[in-house]
Amino acid sequence: MKPFYALLVLLLLAACKPATVSRHNSRSMYYWSTTFRIDSTEARFLRSHDVGRLYVRYFDVVTAASGDAVPNATIAFRSAVPGGVEVVPVVYIMNDCLLRDLSQLPERIVKRVLQMNETNDVAGVRELQIDCDWTLRTQQRFFDFLQRLRQLARQHGLALSATIRLHQLTQPVPPVDRGVLMVYNTGNVADITDRHPILDIAAVRPYLRSLPAYRLRLSAAYPLYTWKVLYRGGVFVGIVHKDGEYPVMAGDTVIERRPEMEQIIAAREAIGHLRPDVHDEVLLFDLSRRNIERFKPADYETIFSR
């Protein structure tokens, strides 16, 4: 092969590779809402804690009445992305969608994400993340979907990541470039006696036995959010996201469940002991004024710092 053509081939191959995303001691947060609007308090939090990356939920994929997998609850950008902050688009896929026809879904997701980036002036995107609570029943279909999606993402210079739930550490590794370990939703919110359904280190530890042998580059995400949980006669009714969502009757009980700093730090230390590399990037879920005012600034620094 002539030198010129050899060089051209190498350049074309390089162009198809996803951008290398450095994660050394990175600080990141999730943004999980249908409206992207960063207020002054949130912007100040990002600056003061040197948060350089926002994982923004772009849309969900749900099963329509027609049986097709379709986008839903697409985020509306009402403010610009803060300067110096990189966006990682996240697409949440309902598990039941994986039992539908997925042949066109990878192409549709990539096209929609790229269009949203362009429409909303979201520049410098280097990664796409898929969030799905896949099961053993849907595992193979999900992995086949990820393989195709990864190929398409690479064509646009994007790495592909996936969320990893604690129980999935015992299952095969998905075909992605890396994962984010979700260190939350560890208990049973339906059980009124479970005081720590969001994060309980006692529930986390058994899953961590599989962490050292899990062959995927990981980051770790820790919770800040709270739940208002409605029980009726001691029986779970639902999580109250807004006033008036459920009728509250006489005798009902509304309990606020929240992660405690001691639980977060204990989980962080346990994970760091087994796989220090997981904390090359630490994420918090998620960015909102209520969540970032729960603890003192020094507490957030403790979570973020290696």
PDB file of C-alpha atoms in Angstrom:
ATOM      1  CA  MET A   1       0.000   0.000   0.000  1.00  0.00           C
ATOM      2  CA  LYS A   2       1.336   3.445  -0.889  1.00  0.00           C
ATOM      3  CA  PRO A   3       2.263   5.684   2.080  1.00  0.00           C
ATOM      4  CA  PHE A   4      -0.414   8.273   1.237  1.00  0.00           C
ATOM      5  CA  TYR A   5      -3.236   5.723   1.144  1.00  0.00           C
ATOM      6  CA  ALA A   6      -1.950   3.981   4.260  1.00  0.00           C
ATOM      7  CA  LEU A   7      -2.041   7.300   6.109  1.00  0.00           C
ATOM      8  CA  LEU A   8      -5.546   8.001   4.811  1.00  0.00           C
ATOM      9  CA  VAL A   9      -6.807   4.640   6.080  1.00  0.00           C
ATOM     10  CA  LEU A  10      -5.293   5.256   9.513  1.00  0.00           C
ATOM     11  CA  LEU A  11      -6.929   8.684   9.719  1.00  0.00           C
ATOM     12  CA  LEU A  12     -10.321   7.257   8.769  1.00  0.00           C
ATOM     13  CA  LEU A  13     -10.023   4.516  11.380  1.00  0.00           C
ATOM     14  CA  ALA A  14      -9.046   7.042  14.033  1.00  0.00           C
ATOM     15  CA  ALA A  15     -12.022   9.223  13.152  1.00  0.00           C
ATOM     16  CA  CYS A  16     -14.403   6.349  13.861  1.00  0.00           C
ATOM     17  CA  LYS A  17     -13.051   5.710  17.338  1.00  0.00           C
ATOM     18  CA  PRO A  18     -14.847   7.235  20.316  1.00  0.00           C
ATOM     19  CA  ALA A  19     -13.106  10.084  22.060  1.00  0.00           C
ATOM     20  CA  THR A  20     -10.980   9.051  25.016  1.00  0.00           C
ATOM     21  CA  VAL A  21     -12.755  10.261  28.145  1.00  0.00           C
ATOM     22  CA  SER A  22     -10.458  10.898  31.096  1.00  0.00           C
ATOM     23  CA  ARG A  23     -12.040   9.986  34.443  1.00  0.00           C
ATOM     24  CA  HIS A  24      -9.168  10.548  36.870  1.00  0.00           C
ATOM     25  CA  ASN A  25     -10.605  12.115  40.020  1.00  0.00           C
ATOM     26  CA  SER A  26     -13.619  13.457  38.109  1.00  0.00           C
ATOM     27  CA  ARG A  27     -16.665  14.929  39.829  1.00  0.00           C
ATOM     28  CA  SER A  28     -20.015  14.480  38.144  1.00  0.00           C
ATOM     29  CA  MET A  29     -23.745  14.659  38.799  1.00  0.00           C
ATOM     30  CA  TYR A  30     -26.920  13.335  37.280  1.00  0.00           C
ATOM     31  CA  TYR A  31     -29.645  15.721  36.122  1.00  0.00           C
ATOM     32  CA  TRP A  32     -32.949  13.848  36.121  1.00  0.00           C
ATOM     33  CA  SER A  33     -35.864  16.039  35.123  1.00  0.00           C
ATOM     34  CA  THR A  34     -38.106  16.875  32.184  1.00  0.00           C
ATOM     35  CA  THR A  35     -36.874  20.480  32.219  1.00  0.00           C
ATOM     36  CA  PHE A  36     -33.226  21.542  32.120  1.00  0.00           C
ATOM     37  CA  ARG A  37     -32.980  24.757  34.096  1.00  0.00           C
ATOM     38  CA  ILE A  38     -29.906  25.512  36.210  1.00  0.00           C
ATOM     39  CA  ASP A  39     -30.591  28.178  38.825  1.00  0.00           C
ATOM     40  CA  SER A  40     -27.960  30.303  40.560  1.00  0.00           C
ATOM     41  CA  THR A  41     -27.728  27.996  43.598  1.00  0.00           C
ATOM     42  CA  GLU A  42     -27.140  24.941  41.430  1.00  0.00           C
ATOM     43  CA  ALA A  43     -24.616  26.775  39.241  1.00  0.00           C
ATOM     44  CA  ARG A  44     -22.738  27.899  42.354  1.00  0.00           C
ATOM     45  CA  PHE A  45     -22.683  24.313  43.650  1.00  0.00           C
ATOM     46  CA  LEU A  46     -21.195  23.066  40.379  1.00  0.00           C
ATOM     47  CA  ARG A  47     -18.476  25.732  40.495  1.00  0.00           C
ATOM     48  CA  SER A  48     -17.615  25.431  44.174  1.00  0.00           C
ATOM     49  CA  HIS A  49     -17.283  21.637  44.008  1.00  0.00           C
ATOM     50  CA  ASP A  50     -15.547  21.602  40.624  1.00  0.00           C
ATOM     51  CA  VAL A  51     -18.200  19.418  38.992  1.00  0.00           C
ATOM     52  CA  GLY A  52     -17.149  18.962  35.390  1.00  0.00           C
ATOM     53  CA  ARG A  53     -19.757  16.594  33.994  1.00  0.00           C
ATOM     54  CA  LEU A  54     -23.554  16.356  34.003  1.00  0.00           C
ATOM     55  CA  TYR A  55     -25.289  13.120  33.054  1.00  0.00           C
ATOM     56  CA  VAL A  56     -28.548  14.510  31.676  1.00  0.00           C
ATOM     57  CA  ARG A  57     -31.600  12.317  31.133  1.00  0.00           C
ATOM     58  CA  TYR A  58     -32.657  13.182  27.574  1.00  0.00           C
ATOM     59  CA  PHE A  59     -35.726  10.959  27.263  1.00  0.00           C
ATOM     60  CA  ASP A  60     -37.243   7.611  28.213  1.00  0.00           C
ATOM     61  CA  VAL A  61     -38.069   4.754  25.862  1.00  0.00           C
ATOM     62  CA  VAL A  62     -41.430   3.182  26.695  1.00  0.00           C
ATOM     63  CA  THR A  63     -43.884   0.792  25.071  1.00  0.00           C
ATOM     64  CA  ALA A  64     -46.697   2.615  23.268  1.00  0.00           C
ATOM     65  CA  ALA A  65     -50.258   1.334  22.911  1.00  0.00           C
ATOM     66  CA  SER A  66     -49.255   0.192  19.429  1.00  0.00           C
ATOM     67  CA  GLY A  67     -46.616  -2.059  20.969  1.00  0.00           C
ATOM     68  CA  ASP A  68     -43.743  -0.011  19.557  1.00  0.00           C
ATOM     69  CA  ALA A  69     -40.827   1.281  21.621  1.00  0.00           C
ATOM     70  CA  VAL A  70     -41.138   5.077  21.502  1.00  0.00           C
ATOM     71  CA  PRO A  71     -39.523   8.119  23.188  1.00  0.00           C
ATOM     72  CA  ASN A  72     -41.325   9.694  26.118  1.00  0.00           C
ATOM     73  CA  ALA A  73     -40.819  12.552  28.611  1.00  0.00           C
ATOM     74  CA  THR A  74     -38.192  14.298  26.493  1.00  0.00           C
ATOM     75  CA  ILE A  75     -36.286  16.962  28.399  1.00  0.00           C
ATOM     76  CA  ALA A  76     -36.834  20.625  27.453  1.00  0.00           C
ATOM     77  CA  PHE A  77     -33.760  22.853  27.716  1.00  0.00           C
ATOM     78  CA  ARG A  78     -34.720  26.146  29.370  1.00  0.00           C
ATOM     79  CA  SER A  79     -31.198  27.310  30.171  1.00  0.00           C
ATOM     80  CA  ALA A  80     -27.768  26.849  28.686  1.00  0.00           C
ATOM     81  CA  VAL A  81     -25.340  24.243  29.931  1.00  0.00           C
ATOM     82  CA  PRO A  82     -22.946  25.967  32.381  1.00  0.00           C
ATOM     83  CA  GLY A  83     -19.562  26.806  30.922  1.00  0.00           C
ATOM     84  CA  GLY A  84     -16.880  24.188  31.423  1.00  0.00           C
ATOM     85  CA  VAL A  85     -19.422  21.421  32.080  1.00  0.00           C
ATOM     86  CA  GLU A  86     -19.560  18.401  29.770  1.00  0.00           C
ATOM     87  CA  VAL A  87     -22.903  16.728  29.089  1.00  0.00           C
ATOM     88  CA  VAL A  88     -23.408  12.970  28.860  1.00  0.00           C
ATOM     89  CA  PRO A  89     -26.861  12.256  27.389  1.00  0.00           C
ATOM     90  CA  VAL A  90     -28.688   9.454  29.214  1.00  0.00           C
ATOM     91  CA  VAL A  91     -31.549   7.439  27.741  1.00  0.00           C
ATOM     92  CA  TYR A  92     -33.685   5.408  30.137  1.00  0.00           C
ATOM     93  CA  ILE A  93     -35.190   2.266  28.581  1.00  0.00           C
ATOM     94  CA  MET A  94     -38.070   0.451  30.245  1.00  0.00           C
ATOM     95  CA  ASN A  95     -37.279  -3.239  30.574  1.00  0.00           C
ATOM     96  CA  ASP A  96     -40.496  -4.345  28.852  1.00  0.00           C
ATOM     97  CA  CYS A  97     -39.391  -2.501  25.693  1.00  0.00           C
ATOM     98  CA  LEU A  98     -36.665  -5.102  25.280  1.00  0.00           C
ATOM     99  CA  LEU A  99     -39.319  -7.680  24.402  1.00  0.00           C
ATOM    100  CA  ARG A 100     -40.426  -5.578  21.416  1.00  0.00           C
ATOM    101  CA  ASP A 101     -38.932  -5.119  17.956  1.00  0.00           C
ATOM    102  CA  LEU A 102     -35.543  -3.465  18.575  1.00  0.00           C
ATOM    103  CA  SER A 103     -34.221  -3.587  15.027  1.00  0.00           C
ATOM    104  CA  GLN A 104     -34.489   0.181  14.464  1.00  0.00           C
ATOM    105  CA  LEU A 105     -34.105   1.380  18.045  1.00  0.00           C
ATOM    106  CA  PRO A 106     -30.300   1.907  18.085  1.00  0.00           C
ATOM    107  CA  GLU A 107     -30.451   4.096  14.965  1.00  0.00           C
ATOM    108  CA  ARG A 108     -33.412   6.065  16.304  1.00  0.00           C
ATOM    109  CA  ILE A 109     -31.751   6.718  19.654  1.00  0.00           C
ATOM    110  CA  VAL A 110     -28.490   7.942  18.123  1.00  0.00           C
ATOM    111  CA  LYS A 111     -30.331  10.146  15.621  1.00  0.00           C
ATOM    112  CA  ARG A 112     -32.554  11.670  18.309  1.00  0.00           C
ATOM    113  CA  VAL A 113     -29.665  12.345  20.693  1.00  0.00           C
ATOM    114  CA  LEU A 114     -27.586  14.000  17.972  1.00  0.00           C
ATOM    115  CA  GLN A 115     -30.556  16.152  16.932  1.00  0.00           C
ATOM    116  CA  MET A 116     -31.160  17.227  20.528  1.00  0.00           C
ATOM    117  CA  ASN A 117     -27.494  18.129  20.935  1.00  0.00           C
ATOM    118  CA  GLU A 118     -27.623  20.307  17.827  1.00  0.00           C
ATOM    119  CA  THR A 119     -30.988  21.909  18.593  1.00  0.00           C
ATOM    120  CA  ASN A 120     -30.006  22.840  22.144  1.00  0.00           C
ATOM    121  CA  ASP A 121     -26.388  23.861  21.441  1.00  0.00           C
ATOM    122  CA  VAL A 122     -24.995  21.043  23.567  1.00  0.00           C
ATOM    123  CA  ALA A 123     -21.428  20.838  22.293  1.00  0.00           C
ATOM    124  CA  GLY A 124     -18.506  18.567  23.076  1.00  0.00           C
ATOM    125  CA  VAL A 125     -20.541  15.411  23.767  1.00  0.00           C
ATOM    126  CA  ARG A 126     -18.232  12.395  23.896  1.00  0.00           C
ATOM    127  CA  GLU A 127     -20.394   9.726  25.487  1.00  0.00           C
ATOM    128  CA  LEU A 128     -23.894   8.274  25.451  1.00  0.00           C
ATOM    129  CA  GLN A 129     -25.307   6.364  28.413  1.00  0.00           C
ATOM    130  CA  ILE A 130     -28.117   3.803  28.556  1.00  0.00           C
ATOM    131  CA  ASP A 131     -30.016   3.217  31.795  1.00  0.00           C
ATOM    132  CA  CYS A 132     -32.043   0.003  31.949  1.00  0.00           C
ATOM    133  CA  ASP A 133     -32.937  -2.446  34.706  1.00  0.00           C
ATOM    134  CA  TRP A 134     -32.533  -5.466  32.442  1.00  0.00           C
ATOM    135  CA  THR A 135     -33.240  -8.953  33.735  1.00  0.00           C
ATOM    136  CA  LEU A 136     -32.068 -12.460  32.908  1.00  0.00           C
ATOM    137  CA  ARG A 137     -35.081 -12.788  30.620  1.00  0.00           C
ATOM    138  CA  THR A 138     -34.177  -9.689  28.601  1.00  0.00           C
ATOM    139  CA  GLN A 139     -30.395  -9.862  28.986  1.00  0.00           C
ATOM    140  CA  GLN A 140     -29.490 -11.271  25.569  1.00  0.00           C
ATOM    141  CA  ARG A 141     -31.815  -8.943  23.679  1.00  0.00           C
ATOM    142  CA  PHE A 142     -30.436  -5.993  25.645  1.00  0.00           C
ATOM    143  CA  PHE A 143     -26.835  -7.000  24.989  1.00  0.00           C
ATOM    144  CA  ASP A 144     -27.524  -7.445  21.261  1.00  0.00           C
ATOM    145  CA  PHE A 145     -29.108  -3.988  21.242  1.00  0.00           C
ATOM    146  CA  LEU A 146     -26.078  -2.514  23.032  1.00  0.00           C
ATOM    147  CA  GLN A 147     -23.662  -4.069  20.554  1.00  0.00           C
ATOM    148  CA  ARG A 148     -25.416  -2.405  17.631  1.00  0.00           C
ATOM    149  CA  LEU A 149     -25.782   0.880  19.524  1.00  0.00           C
ATOM    150  CA  ARG A 150     -22.090   0.831  20.402  1.00  0.00           C
ATOM    151  CA  GLN A 151     -21.162   0.421  16.741  1.00  0.00           C
ATOM    152  CA  LEU A 152     -23.319   3.392  15.770  1.00  0.00           C
ATOM    153  CA  ALA A 153     -22.048   5.523  18.651  1.00  0.00           C
ATOM    154  CA  ARG A 154     -18.456   4.866  17.610  1.00  0.00           C
ATOM    155  CA  GLN A 155     -19.244   6.113  14.114  1.00  0.00           C
ATOM    156  CA  HIS A 156     -20.057   9.469  15.703  1.00  0.00           C
ATOM    157  CA  GLY A 157     -17.066   9.492  18.038  1.00  0.00           C
ATOM    158  CA  LEU A 158     -19.120   8.564  21.093  1.00  0.00           C
ATOM    159  CA  ALA A 159     -18.246   6.097  23.827  1.00  0.00           C
ATOM    160  CA  LEU A 160     -21.124   4.017  25.195  1.00  0.00           C
ATOM    161  CA  SER A 161     -21.730   3.474  28.884  1.00  0.00           C
ATOM    162  CA  ALA A 162     -24.473   1.773  30.876  1.00  0.00           C
ATOM    163  CA  THR A 163     -25.758   1.968  34.403  1.00  0.00           C
ATOM    164  CA  ILE A 164     -25.022  -1.111  36.510  1.00  0.00           C
ATOM    165  CA  ARG A 165     -27.287  -1.964  39.413  1.00  0.00           C
ATOM    166  CA  LEU A 166     -25.778  -3.746  42.394  1.00  0.00           C
ATOM    167  CA  HIS A 167     -27.601  -7.013  41.698  1.00  0.00           C
ATOM    168  CA  GLN A 168     -26.231  -6.970  38.144  1.00  0.00           C
ATOM    169  CA  LEU A 169     -22.673  -7.365  39.455  1.00  0.00           C
ATOM    170  CA  THR A 170     -23.360 -11.105  39.629  1.00  0.00           C
ATOM    171  CA  GLN A 171     -24.473 -11.234  35.988  1.00  0.00           C
ATOM    172  CA  PRO A 172     -22.581 -11.082  32.669  1.00  0.00           C
ATOM    173  CA  VAL A 173     -20.911  -7.807  31.742  1.00  0.00           C
ATOM    174  CA  PRO A 174     -22.761  -5.764  29.096  1.00  0.00           C
ATOM    175  CA  PRO A 175     -20.919  -4.894  25.849  1.00  0.00           C
ATOM    176  CA  VAL A 176     -20.190  -1.243  26.628  1.00  0.00           C
ATOM    177  CA  ASP A 177     -17.080   0.863  27.110  1.00  0.00           C
ATOM    178  CA  ARG A 178     -17.717   1.411  30.805  1.00  0.00           C
ATOM    179  CA  GLY A 179     -20.398   1.458  33.482  1.00  0.00           C
ATOM    180  CA  VAL A 180     -21.724   3.550  36.343  1.00  0.00           C
ATOM    181  CA  LEU A 181     -22.497   1.553  39.481  1.00  0.00           C
ATOM    182  CA  MET A 182     -25.752   2.760  41.043  1.00  0.00           C
ATOM    183  CA  VAL A 183     -25.220   2.662  44.804  1.00  0.00           C
ATOM    184  CA  TYR A 184     -28.821   3.388  45.731  1.00  0.00           C
ATOM    185  CA  ASN A 185     -32.344   1.936  45.788  1.00  0.00           C
ATOM    186  CA  THR A 186     -30.949  -0.889  47.889  1.00  0.00           C
ATOM    187  CA  GLY A 187     -33.954  -1.597  50.098  1.00  0.00           C
ATOM    188  CA  ASN A 188     -37.679  -2.244  49.914  1.00  0.00           C
ATOM    189  CA  VAL A 189     -39.607   1.020  49.909  1.00  0.00           C
ATOM    190  CA  ALA A 190     -42.887  -0.918  50.143  1.00  0.00           C
ATOM    191  CA  ASP A 191     -41.882  -2.206  53.583  1.00  0.00           C
ATOM    192  CA  ILE A 192     -42.829   0.420  56.155  1.00  0.00           C
ATOM    193  CA  THR A 193     -40.285  -1.052  58.578  1.00  0.00           C
ATOM    194  CA  ASP A 194     -37.384  -0.527  56.134  1.00  0.00           C
ATOM    195  CA  ARG A 195     -35.992   2.786  57.363  1.00  0.00           C
ATOM    196  CA  HIS A 196     -33.243   3.048  54.736  1.00  0.00           C
ATOM    197  CA  PRO A 197     -34.676   1.902  51.384  1.00  0.00           C
ATOM    198  CA  ILE A 198     -32.555   4.356  49.386  1.00  0.00           C
ATOM    199  CA  LEU A 199     -29.191   3.309  50.798  1.00  0.00           C
ATOM    200  CA  ASP A 200     -28.374   0.830  53.527  1.00  0.00           C
ATOM    201  CA  ILE A 201     -24.765  -0.331  53.750  1.00  0.00           C
ATOM    202  CA  ALA A 202     -25.927  -3.644  55.236  1.00  0.00           C
ATOM    203  CA  ALA A 203     -27.858  -4.324  52.022  1.00  0.00           C
ATOM    204  CA  VAL A 204     -24.945  -3.187  49.839  1.00  0.00           C
ATOM    205  CA  ARG A 205     -22.176  -5.358  51.300  1.00  0.00           C
ATOM    206  CA  PRO A 206     -23.357  -8.774  49.990  1.00  0.00           C
ATOM    207  CA  TYR A 207     -23.331  -7.501  46.388  1.00  0.00           C
ATOM    208  CA  LEU A 208     -19.823  -6.096  46.738  1.00  0.00           C
ATOM    209  CA  ARG A 209     -18.354  -9.602  46.929  1.00  0.00           C
ATOM    210  CA  SER A 210     -18.670  -9.666  43.133  1.00  0.00           C
ATOM    211  CA  LEU A 211     -17.120  -6.229  42.580  1.00  0.00           C
ATOM    212  CA  PRO A 212     -13.389  -7.137  42.413  1.00  0.00           C
ATOM    213  CA  ALA A 213     -13.992  -9.711  39.661  1.00  0.00           C
ATOM    214  CA  TYR A 214     -16.366  -7.526  37.630  1.00  0.00           C
ATOM    215  CA  ARG A 215     -14.502  -6.935  34.364  1.00  0.00           C
ATOM    216  CA  LEU A 216     -15.737  -3.501  33.376  1.00  0.00           C
ATOM    217  CA  ARG A 217     -14.387  -0.030  34.041  1.00  0.00           C
ATOM    218  CA  LEU A 218     -16.719   1.538  36.566  1.00  0.00           C
ATOM    219  CA  SER A 219     -17.571   4.821  38.201  1.00  0.00           C
ATOM    220  CA  ALA A 220     -19.829   5.042  41.262  1.00  0.00           C
ATOM    221  CA  ALA A 221     -22.989   7.088  41.816  1.00  0.00           C
ATOM    222  CA  TYR A 222     -24.296   7.926  45.298  1.00  0.00           C
ATOM    223  CA  PRO A 223     -27.746   9.282  46.259  1.00  0.00           C
ATOM    224  CA  LEU A 224     -28.782  12.692  47.550  1.00  0.00           C
ATOM    225  CA  TYR A 225     -32.527  12.503  46.868  1.00  0.00           C
ATOM    226  CA  THR A 226     -35.360  11.918  49.313  1.00  0.00           C
ATOM    227  CA  TRP A 227     -38.667  10.119  48.977  1.00  0.00           C
ATOM    228  CA  LYS A 228     -41.999  11.000  50.526  1.00  0.00           C
ATOM    229  CA  VAL A 229     -43.698   7.628  50.852  1.00  0.00           C
ATOM    230  CA  LEU A 230     -47.432   7.183  51.436  1.00  0.00           C
ATOM    231  CA  TYR A 231     -48.678   4.180  53.417  1.00  0.00           C
ATOM    232  CA  ARG A 232     -52.314   3.343  54.119  1.00  0.00           C
ATOM    233  CA  GLY A 233     -52.927   1.012  56.998  1.00  0.00           C
ATOM    234  CA  GLY A 234     -49.232   0.180  56.911  1.00  0.00           C
ATOM    235  CA  VAL A 235     -49.489  -0.832  53.235  1.00  0.00           C
ATOM    236  CA  PHE A 236     -47.438   0.943  50.573  1.00  0.00           C
ATOM    237  CA  VAL A 237     -49.488   3.241  48.312  1.00  0.00           C
ATOM    238  CA  GLY A 238     -46.793   5.092  46.409  1.00  0.00           C
ATOM    239  CA  ILE A 239     -43.988   7.637  46.351  1.00  0.00           C
ATOM    240  CA  VAL A 240     -45.366  11.176  46.433  1.00  0.00           C
ATOM    241  CA  HIS A 241     -43.530  13.277  43.851  1.00  0.00           C
ATOM    242  CA  LYS A 242     -45.797  16.337  44.073  1.00  0.00           C
ATOM    243  CA  ASP A 243     -48.690  17.679  46.138  1.00  0.00           C
ATOM    244  CA  GLY A 244     -52.030  16.177  45.215  1.00  0.00           C
ATOM    245  CA  GLU A 245     -50.549  13.170  43.420  1.00  0.00           C
ATOM    246  CA  TYR A 246     -52.338  10.845  45.855  1.00  0.00           C
ATOM    247  CA  PRO A 247     -55.333  11.558  48.087  1.00  0.00           C
ATOM    248  CA  VAL A 248     -54.154  11.530  51.700  1.00  0.00           C
ATOM    249  CA  MET A 249     -56.869  10.148  53.943  1.00  0.00           C
ATOM    250  CA  ALA A 250     -57.342  10.118  57.684  1.00  0.00           C
ATOM    251  CA  GLY A 251     -55.025   7.547  59.208  1.00  0.00           C
ATOM    252  CA  ASP A 252     -52.592   7.566  56.285  1.00  0.00           C
ATOM    253  CA  THR A 253     -48.897   7.858  57.010  1.00  0.00           C
ATOM    254  CA  VAL A 254     -46.426   9.888  54.942  1.00  0.00           C
ATOM    255  CA  ILE A 255     -42.804   9.124  55.780  1.00  0.00           C
ATOM    256  CA  GLU A 256     -39.760  10.872  54.351  1.00  0.00           C
ATOM    257  CA  ARG A 257     -36.980   8.439  53.479  1.00  0.00           C
ATOM    258  CA  ARG A 258     -33.521   9.825  52.860  1.00  0.00           C
ATOM    259  CA  PRO A 259     -29.941   8.579  52.643  1.00  0.00           C
ATOM    260  CA  GLU A 260     -27.798   9.516  55.617  1.00  0.00           C
ATOM    261  CA  MET A 261     -24.258  10.815  55.211  1.00  0.00           C
ATOM    262  CA  GLU A 262     -22.937   7.973  57.376  1.00  0.00           C
ATOM    263  CA  GLN A 263     -24.460   5.416  54.998  1.00  0.00           C
ATOM    264  CA  ILE A 264     -23.044   7.174  51.917  1.00  0.00           C
ATOM    265  CA  ILE A 265     -19.541   7.360  53.373  1.00  0.00           C
ATOM    266  CA  ALA A 266     -19.678   3.740  54.562  1.00  0.00           C
ATOM    267  CA  ALA A 267     -20.664   2.571  51.072  1.00  0.00           C
ATOM    268  CA  ARG A 268     -17.980   4.729  49.502  1.00  0.00           C
ATOM    269  CA  GLU A 269     -15.289   3.336  51.788  1.00  0.00           C
ATOM    270  CA  ALA A 270     -16.393  -0.275  51.216  1.00  0.00           C
ATOM    271  CA  ILE A 271     -16.286   0.158  47.434  1.00  0.00           C
ATOM    272  CA  GLY A 272     -13.012   2.074  47.517  1.00  0.00           C
ATOM    273  CA  HIS A 273     -11.381  -0.690  49.541  1.00  0.00           C
ATOM    274  CA  LEU A 274     -12.301  -3.334  46.958  1.00  0.00           C
ATOM    275  CA  ARG A 275     -11.832  -1.314  43.755  1.00  0.00           C
ATOM    276  CA  PRO A 276     -10.147   2.081  44.249  1.00  0.00           C
ATOM    277  CA  ASP A 277     -10.333   2.742  40.495  1.00  0.00           C
ATOM    278  CA  VAL A 278     -14.119   3.016  40.733  1.00  0.00           C
ATOM    279  CA  HIS A 279     -13.648   6.393  42.366  1.00  0.00           C
ATOM    280  CA  ASP A 280     -11.698   7.832  39.464  1.00  0.00           C
ATOM    281  CA  GLU A 281     -15.106   9.369  38.865  1.00  0.00           C
ATOM    282  CA  VAL A 282     -17.692   9.971  41.595  1.00  0.00           C
ATOM    283  CA  LEU A 283     -21.252  10.923  40.708  1.00  0.00           C
ATOM    284  CA  LEU A 284     -24.114  12.242  42.827  1.00  0.00           C
ATOM    285  CA  PHE A 285     -27.787  11.642  42.034  1.00  0.00           C
ATOM    286  CA  ASP A 286     -29.068  14.156  41.439  1.00  0.00           C
ATOM    287  CA  LEU A 287     -28.665  17.898  40.940  1.00  0.00           C
ATOM    288  CA  SER A 288     -31.529  19.938  42.389  1.00  0.00           C
ATOM    289  CA  ARG A 289     -31.649  22.750  44.919  1.00  0.00           C
ATOM    290  CA  ARG A 290     -33.328  20.574  47.533  1.00  0.00           C
ATOM    291  CA  ASN A 291     -30.733  17.823  47.212  1.00  0.00           C
ATOM    292  CA  ILE A 292     -27.657  20.054  47.286  1.00  0.00           C
ATOM    293  CA  GLU A 293     -28.828  21.915  50.391  1.00  0.00           C
ATOM    294  CA  ARG A 294     -29.254  18.757  52.478  1.00  0.00           C
ATOM    295  CA  PHE A 295     -25.650  18.526  53.683  1.00  0.00           C
ATOM    296  CA  LYS A 296     -22.797  20.884  54.467  1.00  0.00           C
ATOM    297  CA  PRO A 297     -20.310  21.770  51.699  1.00  0.00           C
ATOM    298  CA  ALA A 298     -17.608  19.803  53.535  1.00  0.00           C
ATOM    299  CA  ASP A 299     -19.804  16.687  53.380  1.00  0.00           C
ATOM    300  CA  TYR A 300     -20.042  16.859  49.598  1.00  0.00           C
ATOM    301  CA  GLU A 301     -16.280  17.290  49.434  1.00  0.00           C
ATOM    302  CA  THR A 302     -15.881  14.146  51.529  1.00  0.00           C
ATOM    303  CA  ILE A 303     -17.976  12.160  49.049  1.00  0.00           C
ATOM    304  CA  PHE A 304     -16.183  13.563  46.013  1.00  0.00           C
ATOM    305  CA  SER A 305     -12.607  13.350  47.282  1.00  0.00           C
ATOM    306  CA  ARG A 306     -10.513  10.253  46.704  1.00  0.00           C
TER     307      ARG A 306
END
